[in-house]
Amino acid sequence: MSDLDKGLSPSPGLCPPFEAAVVPLQAMAAFLLEFIYIDKKTNRRILPEFNPHPTQSTQDLMIVLLRNTGILAIMGFNRLDSAAYLASQMAKGFARSLQQRAAGLGFSPGQFPILLELWSEDGLTQKQLLERVDIEQATMANTLSRMERDGLVERRPHPSDKRAQLVFLTGKASAMQSEAVEAAMAADKELFRGFRTFERELLLEYVRRILENAKHL
């Protein structure tokens, strides 16, 4: 009988990640072990929906169960405690919310940052847009090509630099500015549903600080 079977107390023989997690998981482990039953014919410990090897210990079986139920994250990297992961999920949520509103107007969430810059100052070069939007050059080139295809921008020769082109908004893109900004504000507001004003401002301030730190990475 293993130490876990006897009293769920960690022993020096446990692997380091598991040993570090056993103490806070004792109560959880006791519950999870209820899923393990003994096959009377083979006298083997069995996990439903799994096919354990005959020599697997209770420790091994618990790790399998924890991994398959998602609880193993507690023993290592927990994405819900990761600012980077949460930020990416928040960005995805905003994009989904904006996509629903933007589709009828004729633009996509990925094009919105470029539209914002051109609404602020029309006739920028691709290099200037790269500096302001802060995305990869290949991504910028592909996005501008799609925007040109969709009738949102047009490129014109630079008056003094033959190697550069200026990006201008079309009449279609200029006309949608008000509705597009309203759509983005509505998507943003939806993310903050249930937040009080000071909570929203506090979160935004923290995010700004994080982004400032990210500039130095």
Short mmCIF file of C-alpha atoms in Angstrom, two decimals:
data_model
loop_
_atom_site.label_atom_id
_atom_site.label_comp_id
_atom_site.label_asym_id
_atom_site.label_seq_id
_atom_site.Cartn_x
_atom_site.Cartn_y
_atom_site.Cartn_z
CA MET A 1 0.00 0.00 0.00
CA SER A 2 1.41 3.40 -0.98
CA ASP A 3 1.75 6.45 1.27
CA LEU A 4 -1.17 8.02 -0.53
CA ASP A 5 -3.35 4.98 0.16
CA LYS A 6 -2.41 5.06 3.85
CA GLY A 7 -2.89 8.72 4.62
CA LEU A 8 -2.13 10.89 1.63
CA SER A 9 1.13 12.05 3.18
CA PRO A 10 3.94 12.91 0.74
CA SER A 11 7.04 10.76 0.89
CA PRO A 12 10.61 11.48 -0.28
CA GLY A 13 10.08 9.06 -3.14
CA LEU A 14 7.46 11.20 -4.90
CA CYS A 15 8.48 13.10 -8.01
CA PRO A 16 9.23 16.80 -7.19
CA PRO A 17 6.25 18.44 -8.97
CA PHE A 18 3.83 15.99 -7.41
CA GLU A 19 5.43 16.21 -3.98
CA ALA A 20 5.15 20.00 -3.98
CA ALA A 21 1.47 19.78 -4.73
CA VAL A 22 0.40 16.91 -2.47
CA VAL A 23 -0.07 18.91 0.73
CA PRO A 24 -2.45 21.54 -0.72
CA LEU A 25 -4.16 18.81 -2.72
CA GLN A 26 -4.74 16.35 0.10
CA ALA A 27 -8.45 17.01 0.41
CA MET A 28 -8.82 17.00 -3.36
CA ALA A 29 -6.84 13.79 -3.64
CA ALA A 30 -9.11 12.06 -1.15
CA PHE A 31 -12.07 12.94 -3.34
CA LEU A 32 -10.37 11.96 -6.58
CA LEU A 33 -9.35 8.58 -5.22
CA GLU A 34 -13.03 7.73 -5.02
CA PHE A 35 -12.88 7.43 -8.82
CA ILE A 36 -10.39 4.56 -8.49
CA TYR A 37 -11.84 1.10 -7.92
CA ILE A 38 -10.38 -2.39 -7.66
CA ASP A 39 -10.91 -4.91 -10.43
CA LYS A 40 -11.69 -8.09 -8.45
CA LYS A 41 -10.40 -10.43 -11.18
CA THR A 42 -7.01 -8.78 -11.66
CA ASN A 43 -6.72 -6.94 -8.32
CA ARG A 44 -5.75 -3.85 -10.32
CA ARG A 45 -6.70 -0.25 -9.57
CA ILE A 46 -8.79 1.06 -12.44
CA LEU A 47 -9.74 4.56 -13.56
CA PRO A 48 -12.96 4.76 -15.55
CA GLU A 49 -12.36 5.74 -19.20
CA PHE A 50 -8.61 5.11 -18.83
CA ASN A 51 -6.43 2.06 -19.46
CA PRO A 52 -3.75 2.08 -16.76
CA HIS A 53 -0.75 -0.18 -16.90
CA PRO A 54 -0.87 -3.03 -14.32
CA THR A 55 2.19 -1.63 -12.51
CA GLN A 56 0.91 1.93 -12.17
CA SER A 57 0.83 3.25 -8.61
CA THR A 58 -1.95 5.31 -7.09
CA GLN A 59 0.30 8.34 -7.52
CA ASP A 60 0.53 7.68 -11.25
CA LEU A 61 -3.19 7.12 -11.56
CA MET A 62 -3.91 10.35 -9.72
CA ILE A 63 -1.64 12.29 -12.05
CA VAL A 64 -3.50 10.83 -15.03
CA LEU A 65 -6.82 11.84 -13.53
CA LEU A 66 -5.59 15.30 -12.57
CA ARG A 67 -4.19 15.87 -16.02
CA ASN A 68 -7.34 14.77 -17.78
CA THR A 69 -9.59 16.86 -15.57
CA GLY A 70 -7.43 19.98 -15.98
CA ILE A 71 -6.57 20.13 -12.28
CA LEU A 72 -2.91 19.39 -12.95
CA ALA A 73 -2.49 23.08 -13.78
CA ILE A 74 -2.44 23.70 -10.02
CA MET A 75 0.82 21.79 -9.80
CA GLY A 76 2.62 24.03 -12.33
CA PHE A 77 1.78 26.85 -14.70
CA ASN A 78 -1.78 28.07 -14.22
CA ARG A 79 -2.90 30.10 -17.20
CA LEU A 80 -5.58 31.87 -15.16
CA ASP A 81 -2.78 33.40 -13.09
CA SER A 82 -0.89 34.54 -16.20
CA ALA A 83 -1.29 38.19 -17.23
CA ALA A 84 -0.11 37.37 -20.76
CA TYR A 85 -2.70 34.61 -21.18
CA LEU A 86 -5.53 36.71 -19.72
CA ALA A 87 -4.58 39.67 -21.92
CA SER A 88 -4.68 37.49 -25.02
CA GLN A 89 -8.11 36.17 -24.04
CA MET A 90 -9.35 39.70 -23.42
CA ALA A 91 -8.11 40.77 -26.87
CA LYS A 92 -9.88 37.80 -28.44
CA GLY A 93 -13.07 38.71 -26.61
CA PHE A 94 -12.89 42.30 -27.86
CA ALA A 95 -12.22 41.09 -31.41
CA ARG A 96 -15.25 38.78 -31.32
CA SER A 97 -17.47 41.53 -29.97
CA LEU A 98 -16.21 44.06 -32.52
CA GLN A 99 -16.46 41.55 -35.38
CA GLN A 100 -20.19 41.21 -34.85
CA ARG A 101 -20.61 44.97 -35.09
CA ALA A 102 -18.02 45.64 -37.80
CA ALA A 103 -19.19 43.07 -40.34
CA GLY A 104 -22.14 45.20 -41.40
CA LEU A 105 -19.94 48.26 -41.80
CA GLY A 106 -17.37 46.59 -44.06
CA PHE A 107 -14.22 46.30 -41.95
CA SER A 108 -12.61 43.74 -39.64
CA PRO A 109 -11.15 44.09 -36.12
CA GLY A 110 -7.62 43.64 -37.47
CA GLN A 111 -8.08 46.64 -39.76
CA PHE A 112 -9.45 48.92 -37.06
CA PRO A 113 -6.09 50.11 -35.59
CA ILE A 114 -4.92 51.16 -39.06
CA LEU A 115 -8.20 52.94 -39.71
CA LEU A 116 -7.81 54.83 -36.43
CA GLU A 117 -4.37 56.09 -37.43
CA LEU A 118 -5.50 57.15 -40.89
CA TRP A 119 -8.61 58.88 -39.51
CA SER A 120 -6.23 60.81 -37.30
CA GLU A 121 -3.73 61.56 -40.09
CA ASP A 122 -4.40 60.47 -43.63
CA GLY A 123 -1.64 59.80 -46.14
CA LEU A 124 0.89 57.92 -44.00
CA THR A 125 3.61 55.60 -45.29
CA GLN A 126 3.62 51.92 -44.40
CA LYS A 127 6.69 52.56 -42.22
CA GLN A 128 4.84 55.25 -40.26
CA LEU A 129 1.87 52.94 -39.78
CA LEU A 130 4.21 50.19 -38.54
CA GLU A 131 5.65 52.52 -35.91
CA ARG A 132 2.24 53.66 -34.72
CA VAL A 133 0.33 50.37 -34.77
CA ASP A 134 3.29 48.23 -33.63
CA ILE A 135 2.69 45.03 -35.60
CA GLU A 136 4.94 42.87 -37.77
CA GLN A 137 5.81 44.19 -41.22
CA ALA A 138 4.36 41.13 -42.96
CA THR A 139 1.10 41.51 -41.04
CA MET A 140 0.89 45.17 -41.97
CA ALA A 141 1.53 44.45 -45.66
CA ASN A 142 -1.14 41.73 -45.75
CA THR A 143 -3.67 43.86 -43.88
CA LEU A 144 -3.14 46.84 -46.20
CA SER A 145 -3.54 44.57 -49.23
CA ARG A 146 -6.87 43.30 -47.87
CA MET A 147 -7.99 46.84 -47.05
CA GLU A 148 -7.10 47.91 -50.60
CA ARG A 149 -9.04 44.95 -51.97
CA ASP A 150 -12.03 45.86 -49.77
CA GLY A 151 -12.01 49.43 -50.99
CA LEU A 152 -10.91 50.99 -47.69
CA VAL A 153 -7.52 52.43 -48.68
CA GLU A 154 -5.58 53.36 -51.78
CA ARG A 155 -1.84 53.77 -52.25
CA ARG A 156 -0.26 56.70 -54.01
CA PRO A 157 3.36 57.43 -54.94
CA HIS A 158 5.37 59.40 -52.39
CA PRO A 159 6.15 62.87 -53.80
CA SER A 160 9.80 62.81 -52.72
CA ASP A 161 10.65 59.13 -52.06
CA LYS A 162 10.30 56.82 -55.05
CA ARG A 163 10.68 53.77 -52.82
CA ALA A 164 7.72 54.66 -50.60
CA GLN A 165 3.98 54.90 -51.05
CA LEU A 166 1.42 56.89 -49.11
CA VAL A 167 -1.69 55.17 -47.79
CA PHE A 168 -4.92 57.16 -48.06
CA LEU A 169 -8.45 56.39 -46.96
CA THR A 170 -11.12 55.98 -49.60
CA GLY A 171 -14.42 57.80 -49.39
CA LYS A 172 -16.00 54.59 -48.11
CA ALA A 173 -13.56 54.34 -45.17
CA SER A 174 -13.86 58.04 -44.34
CA ALA A 175 -17.65 57.84 -44.29
CA MET A 176 -17.73 54.93 -41.82
CA GLN A 177 -15.57 56.60 -39.15
CA SER A 178 -18.37 57.65 -36.80
CA GLU A 179 -20.21 54.31 -36.93
CA ALA A 180 -16.99 52.31 -36.65
CA VAL A 181 -15.84 54.20 -33.56
CA GLU A 182 -19.27 53.74 -32.00
CA ALA A 183 -19.08 50.00 -32.72
CA ALA A 184 -15.65 49.77 -31.04
CA MET A 185 -16.88 51.72 -28.01
CA ALA A 186 -19.89 49.42 -27.71
CA ALA A 187 -17.63 46.34 -27.88
CA ASP A 188 -15.37 47.84 -25.23
CA LYS A 189 -18.34 48.67 -23.02
CA GLU A 190 -19.59 45.10 -23.31
CA LEU A 191 -16.29 43.80 -21.90
CA PHE A 192 -16.73 46.03 -18.84
CA ARG A 193 -20.33 45.06 -18.21
CA GLY A 194 -20.93 44.97 -14.44
CA PHE A 195 -17.84 47.06 -13.64
CA ARG A 196 -18.15 50.23 -11.63
CA THR A 197 -16.45 53.34 -13.03
CA PHE A 198 -13.52 53.28 -10.60
CA GLU A 199 -12.98 49.55 -11.25
CA ARG A 200 -12.77 50.17 -14.98
CA GLU A 201 -10.34 53.06 -14.53
CA LEU A 202 -8.20 51.06 -12.11
CA LEU A 203 -7.98 48.10 -14.48
CA LEU A 204 -7.06 50.36 -17.40
CA GLU A 205 -4.33 52.00 -15.34
CA TYR A 206 -2.87 48.60 -14.43
CA VAL A 207 -2.98 47.50 -18.07
CA ARG A 208 -1.18 50.69 -19.14
CA ARG A 209 1.55 49.96 -16.59
CA ILE A 210 1.89 46.41 -17.89
CA LEU A 211 2.18 47.66 -21.46
CA GLU A 212 4.83 50.15 -20.39
CA ASN A 213 6.82 47.29 -18.84
CA ALA A 214 6.36 45.29 -22.04
CA LYS A 215 8.12 47.99 -24.05
CA HIS A 216 11.37 47.11 -22.28
CA LEU A 217 11.20 43.36 -22.96
#
